[in-house]
Short mmCIF file of C-alpha atoms in Angstrom, two decimals:
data_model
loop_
_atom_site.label_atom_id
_atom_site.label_comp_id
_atom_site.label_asym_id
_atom_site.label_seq_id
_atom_site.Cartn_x
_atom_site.Cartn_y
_atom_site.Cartn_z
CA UNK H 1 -57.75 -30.51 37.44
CA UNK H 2 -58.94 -27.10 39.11
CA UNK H 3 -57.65 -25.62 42.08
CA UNK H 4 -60.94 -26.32 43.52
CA UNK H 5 -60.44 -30.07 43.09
CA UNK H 6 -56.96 -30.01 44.28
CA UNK H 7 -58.44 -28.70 47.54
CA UNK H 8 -60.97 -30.95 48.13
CA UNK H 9 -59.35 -33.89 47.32
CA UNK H 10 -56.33 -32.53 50.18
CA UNK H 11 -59.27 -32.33 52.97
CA UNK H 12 -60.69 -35.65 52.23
CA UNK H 13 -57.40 -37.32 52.06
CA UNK H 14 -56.45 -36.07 55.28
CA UNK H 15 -59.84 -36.93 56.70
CA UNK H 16 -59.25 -40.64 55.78
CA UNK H 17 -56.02 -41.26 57.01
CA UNK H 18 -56.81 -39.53 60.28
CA UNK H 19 -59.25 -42.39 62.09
CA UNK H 20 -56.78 -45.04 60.84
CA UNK H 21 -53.85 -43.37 62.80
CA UNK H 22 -55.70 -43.15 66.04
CA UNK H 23 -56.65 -46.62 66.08
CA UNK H 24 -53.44 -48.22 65.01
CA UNK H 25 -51.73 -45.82 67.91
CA UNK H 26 -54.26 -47.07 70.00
CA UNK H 27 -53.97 -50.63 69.24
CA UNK H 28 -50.24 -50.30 70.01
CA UNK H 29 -50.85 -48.24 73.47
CA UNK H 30 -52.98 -51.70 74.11
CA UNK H 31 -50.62 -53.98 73.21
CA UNK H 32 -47.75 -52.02 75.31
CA UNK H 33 -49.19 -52.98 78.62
CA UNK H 34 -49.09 -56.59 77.93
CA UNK H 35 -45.09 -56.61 77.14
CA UNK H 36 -42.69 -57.71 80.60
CA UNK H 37 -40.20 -55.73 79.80
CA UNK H 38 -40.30 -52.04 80.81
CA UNK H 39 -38.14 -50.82 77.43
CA UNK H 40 -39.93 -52.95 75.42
CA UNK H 41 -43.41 -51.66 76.75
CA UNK H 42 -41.90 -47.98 76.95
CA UNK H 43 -40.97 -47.97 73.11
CA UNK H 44 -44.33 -49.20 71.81
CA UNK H 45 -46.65 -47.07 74.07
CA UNK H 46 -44.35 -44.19 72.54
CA UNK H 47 -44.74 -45.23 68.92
CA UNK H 48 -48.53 -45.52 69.56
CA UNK H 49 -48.55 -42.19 71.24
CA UNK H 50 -47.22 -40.82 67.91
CA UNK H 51 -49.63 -42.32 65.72
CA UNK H 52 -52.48 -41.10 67.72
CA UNK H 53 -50.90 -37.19 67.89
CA UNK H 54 -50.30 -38.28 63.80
CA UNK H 55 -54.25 -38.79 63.44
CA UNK H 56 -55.59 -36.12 65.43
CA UNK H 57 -53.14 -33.77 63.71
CA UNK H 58 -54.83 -35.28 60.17
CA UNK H 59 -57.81 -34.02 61.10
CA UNK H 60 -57.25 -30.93 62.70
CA UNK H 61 -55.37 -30.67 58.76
CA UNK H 62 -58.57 -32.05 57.07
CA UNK H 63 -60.38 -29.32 58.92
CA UNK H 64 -58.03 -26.41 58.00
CA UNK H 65 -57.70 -27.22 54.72
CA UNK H 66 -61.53 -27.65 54.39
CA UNK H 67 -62.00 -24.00 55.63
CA UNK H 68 -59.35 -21.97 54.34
CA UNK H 69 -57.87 -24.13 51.21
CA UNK H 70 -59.51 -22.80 48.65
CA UNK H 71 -58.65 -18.51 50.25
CA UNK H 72 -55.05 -19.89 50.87
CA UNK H 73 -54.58 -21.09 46.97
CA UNK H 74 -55.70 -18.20 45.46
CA UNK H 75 -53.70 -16.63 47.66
CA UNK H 76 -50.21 -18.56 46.20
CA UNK H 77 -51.81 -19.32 42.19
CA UNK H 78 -53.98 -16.31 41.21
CA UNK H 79 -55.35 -16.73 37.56
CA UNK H 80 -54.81 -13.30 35.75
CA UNK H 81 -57.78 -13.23 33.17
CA UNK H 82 -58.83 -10.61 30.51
CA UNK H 83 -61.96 -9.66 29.87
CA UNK H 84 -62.74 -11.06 26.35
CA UNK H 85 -63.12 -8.10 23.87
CA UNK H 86 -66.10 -7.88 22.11
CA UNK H 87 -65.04 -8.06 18.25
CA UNK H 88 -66.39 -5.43 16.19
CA UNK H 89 -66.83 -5.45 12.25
CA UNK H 90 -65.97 -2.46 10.18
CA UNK H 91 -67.25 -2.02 6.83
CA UNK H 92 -65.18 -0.31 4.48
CA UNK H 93 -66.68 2.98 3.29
CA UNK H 94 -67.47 3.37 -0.29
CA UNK H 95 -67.40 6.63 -1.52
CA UNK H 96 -69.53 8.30 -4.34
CA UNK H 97 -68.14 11.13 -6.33
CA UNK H 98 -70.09 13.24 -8.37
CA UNK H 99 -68.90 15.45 -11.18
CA UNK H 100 -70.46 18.55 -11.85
CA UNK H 101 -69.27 20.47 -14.78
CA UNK H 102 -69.93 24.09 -15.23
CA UNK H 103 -68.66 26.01 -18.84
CA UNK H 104 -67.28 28.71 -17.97
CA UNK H 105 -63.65 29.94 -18.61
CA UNK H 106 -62.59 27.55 -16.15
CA UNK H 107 -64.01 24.21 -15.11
CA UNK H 108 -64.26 23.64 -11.72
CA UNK H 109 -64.96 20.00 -10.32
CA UNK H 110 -67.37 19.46 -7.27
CA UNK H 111 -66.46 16.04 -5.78
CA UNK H 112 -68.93 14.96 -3.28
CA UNK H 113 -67.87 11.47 -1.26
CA UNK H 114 -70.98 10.06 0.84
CA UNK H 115 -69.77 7.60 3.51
CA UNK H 116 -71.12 4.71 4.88
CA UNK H 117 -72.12 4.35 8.61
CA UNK H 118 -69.51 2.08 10.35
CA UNK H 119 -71.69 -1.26 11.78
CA UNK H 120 -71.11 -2.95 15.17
CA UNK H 121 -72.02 -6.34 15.42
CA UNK H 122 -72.80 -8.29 18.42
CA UNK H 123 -71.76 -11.97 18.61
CA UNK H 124 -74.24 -14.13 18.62
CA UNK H 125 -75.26 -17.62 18.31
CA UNK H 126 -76.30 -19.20 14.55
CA UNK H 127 -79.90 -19.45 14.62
CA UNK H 128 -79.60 -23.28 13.70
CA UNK H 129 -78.13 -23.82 17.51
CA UNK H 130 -79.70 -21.68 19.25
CA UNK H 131 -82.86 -23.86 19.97
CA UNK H 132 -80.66 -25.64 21.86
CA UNK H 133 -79.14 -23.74 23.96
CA UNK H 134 -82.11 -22.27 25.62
CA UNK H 135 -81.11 -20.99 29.37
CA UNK H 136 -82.87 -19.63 32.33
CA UNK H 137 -79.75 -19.18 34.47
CA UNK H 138 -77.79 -15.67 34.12
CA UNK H 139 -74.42 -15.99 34.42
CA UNK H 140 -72.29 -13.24 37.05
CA UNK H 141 -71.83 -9.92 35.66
CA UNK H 142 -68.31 -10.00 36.82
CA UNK H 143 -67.19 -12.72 34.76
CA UNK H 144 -63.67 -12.90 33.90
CA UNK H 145 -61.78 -14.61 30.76
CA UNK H 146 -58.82 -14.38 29.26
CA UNK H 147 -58.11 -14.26 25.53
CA UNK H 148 -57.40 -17.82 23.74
CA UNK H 149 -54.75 -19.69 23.33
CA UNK H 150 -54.49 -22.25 20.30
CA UNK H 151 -52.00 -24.93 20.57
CA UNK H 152 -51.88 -28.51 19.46
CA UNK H 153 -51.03 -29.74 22.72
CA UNK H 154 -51.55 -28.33 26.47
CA UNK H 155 -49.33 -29.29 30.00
CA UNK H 156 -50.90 -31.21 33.23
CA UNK H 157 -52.13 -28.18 34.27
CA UNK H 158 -53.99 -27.27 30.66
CA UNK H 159 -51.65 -24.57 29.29
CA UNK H 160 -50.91 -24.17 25.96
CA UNK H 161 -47.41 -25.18 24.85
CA UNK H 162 -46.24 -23.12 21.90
CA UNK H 163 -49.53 -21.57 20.96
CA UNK H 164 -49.90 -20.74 17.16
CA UNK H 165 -52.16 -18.56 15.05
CA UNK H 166 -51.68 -20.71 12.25
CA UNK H 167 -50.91 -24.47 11.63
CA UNK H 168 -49.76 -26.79 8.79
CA UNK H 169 -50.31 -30.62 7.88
CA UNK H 170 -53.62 -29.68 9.22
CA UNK H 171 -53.37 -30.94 12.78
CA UNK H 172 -55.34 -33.81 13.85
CA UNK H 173 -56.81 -31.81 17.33
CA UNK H 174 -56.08 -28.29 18.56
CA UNK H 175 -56.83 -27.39 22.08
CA UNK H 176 -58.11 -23.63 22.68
CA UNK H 177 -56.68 -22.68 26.41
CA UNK H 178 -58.12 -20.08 28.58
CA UNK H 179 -57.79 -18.70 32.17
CA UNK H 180 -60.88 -17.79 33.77
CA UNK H 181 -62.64 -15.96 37.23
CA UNK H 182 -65.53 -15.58 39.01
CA UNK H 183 -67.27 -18.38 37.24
CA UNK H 184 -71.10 -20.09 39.00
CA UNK H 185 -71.39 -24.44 38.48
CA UNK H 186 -74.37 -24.82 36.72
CA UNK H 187 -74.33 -22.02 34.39
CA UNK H 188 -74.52 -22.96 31.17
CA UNK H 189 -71.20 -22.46 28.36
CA UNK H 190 -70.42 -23.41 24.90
CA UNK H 191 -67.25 -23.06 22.48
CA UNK H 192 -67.72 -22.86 18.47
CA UNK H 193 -65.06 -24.03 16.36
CA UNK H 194 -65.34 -22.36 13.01
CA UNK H 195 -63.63 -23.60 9.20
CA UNK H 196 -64.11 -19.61 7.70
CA UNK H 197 -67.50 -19.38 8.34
CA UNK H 198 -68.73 -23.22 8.87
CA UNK H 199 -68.85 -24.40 12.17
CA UNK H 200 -67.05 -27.75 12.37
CA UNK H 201 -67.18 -27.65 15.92
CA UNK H 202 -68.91 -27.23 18.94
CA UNK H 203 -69.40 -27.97 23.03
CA UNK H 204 -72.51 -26.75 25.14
CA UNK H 205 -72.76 -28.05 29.01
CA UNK H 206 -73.45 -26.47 32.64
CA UNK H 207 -70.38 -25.60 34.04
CA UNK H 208 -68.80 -27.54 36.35
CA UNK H 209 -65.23 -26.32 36.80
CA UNK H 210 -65.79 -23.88 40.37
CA UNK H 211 -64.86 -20.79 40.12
CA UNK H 212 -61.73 -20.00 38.70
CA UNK H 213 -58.27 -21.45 37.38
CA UNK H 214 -56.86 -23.27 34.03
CA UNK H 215 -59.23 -25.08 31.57
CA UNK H 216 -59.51 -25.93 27.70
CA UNK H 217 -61.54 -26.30 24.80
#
């Protein structure tokens, strides 16, 4: 669960119990007026008084929490992504050497070693997939994720516990666990899972997780 669920699920719980309150205290304030006795009536106009200050103070929460929730939680649990590094391939150069053999008295060598330019490669997605993953929506510039965790389980709040970078048996599922920031619902994301250089794997939806916090492939 996000931080941004956690928050609205505080407001709206607070919201419901609020009305509730008021109209049991109220009910009680009633009823007061109808007891003889003065104690009697005294106590149970107080304990209705409470349950009305109880509701109207569930609101005034609901309200707060509605407002400032989500500032005040990043404000206590701040996600600390990475920007994801781009991974670049470097070919290994492969020299040529060329003899060239002058007689003389002495025979002098003349090595020459041309090198091959070093490639960068962008990632991209396999051709095969990416008719499917066709997008109109541009994602924030300032997009913010942090580098992947692989575990074979994650805690309540999706972190990996005792991440590996290689595993035995093989595993039956692995979870890959990420921070992230500055994320937009709606834009579109997908994970690959690769086997060398199959893809066993793979997820593609809009996102829907707000904008920042704890989440897993």
């Amino acid at each position: 669960m996000t931080i941004d669920q956690i928050v609205q699920w505080a407001w709206i719980a607070l919201l419901v119990l609020g009305p509730p309150a008021i109209w049991l205290g109220l009910r009680r304030v009633s009823a007061a007026g109808k007891l003889r006795f003065y104690l009697l009536r005294r106590q149970r106009a107080v304990a209705g008084w409470r349950f009305i200050l109880m509701g109207i103070a569930s609101l005034l929460a609901a309200v707060a929490v509605f407002r400032f929730g989500r500032q005040a939680a990043y404000l206590v649990v701040r996600p600390t992504p990475s920007i994801t590094p781009i991974p670049t391939v470097t070919q290994t150069p492969s020299p040529t050497l060329t003899l060239t053999i002058t007689i003389t008295p002495s025979i002098s060598l003349t090595p020459s070693i041309t090198r091959t330019p070093t490639a960068s490669v962008t990632p991209r997605l396999p051709e095969r997939l990416e008719i499917f993953f066709q997008e109109t929506i541009t994602p924030r510039a300032d997009v913010l994720i942090s580098p992947i965790l692989v575990a074979e389980s994650l805690t309540p709040g999706n972190l990996a516990v005792d991440p590996e970078e290689e595993f035995e048996g093989p595993p039956d599922t692995l979870y890959g666990a990420f921070t992230y920031d500055n994320f937009d619902n709606g834009v579109r994301w997908t994970a690959l899972w690769y086997f060398g250089e199959e893809i066993i794997c793979y997820e593609s939806e809009p996102w829907d997780g707000g904008t920042g916090g704890y989440v897993f492939t």
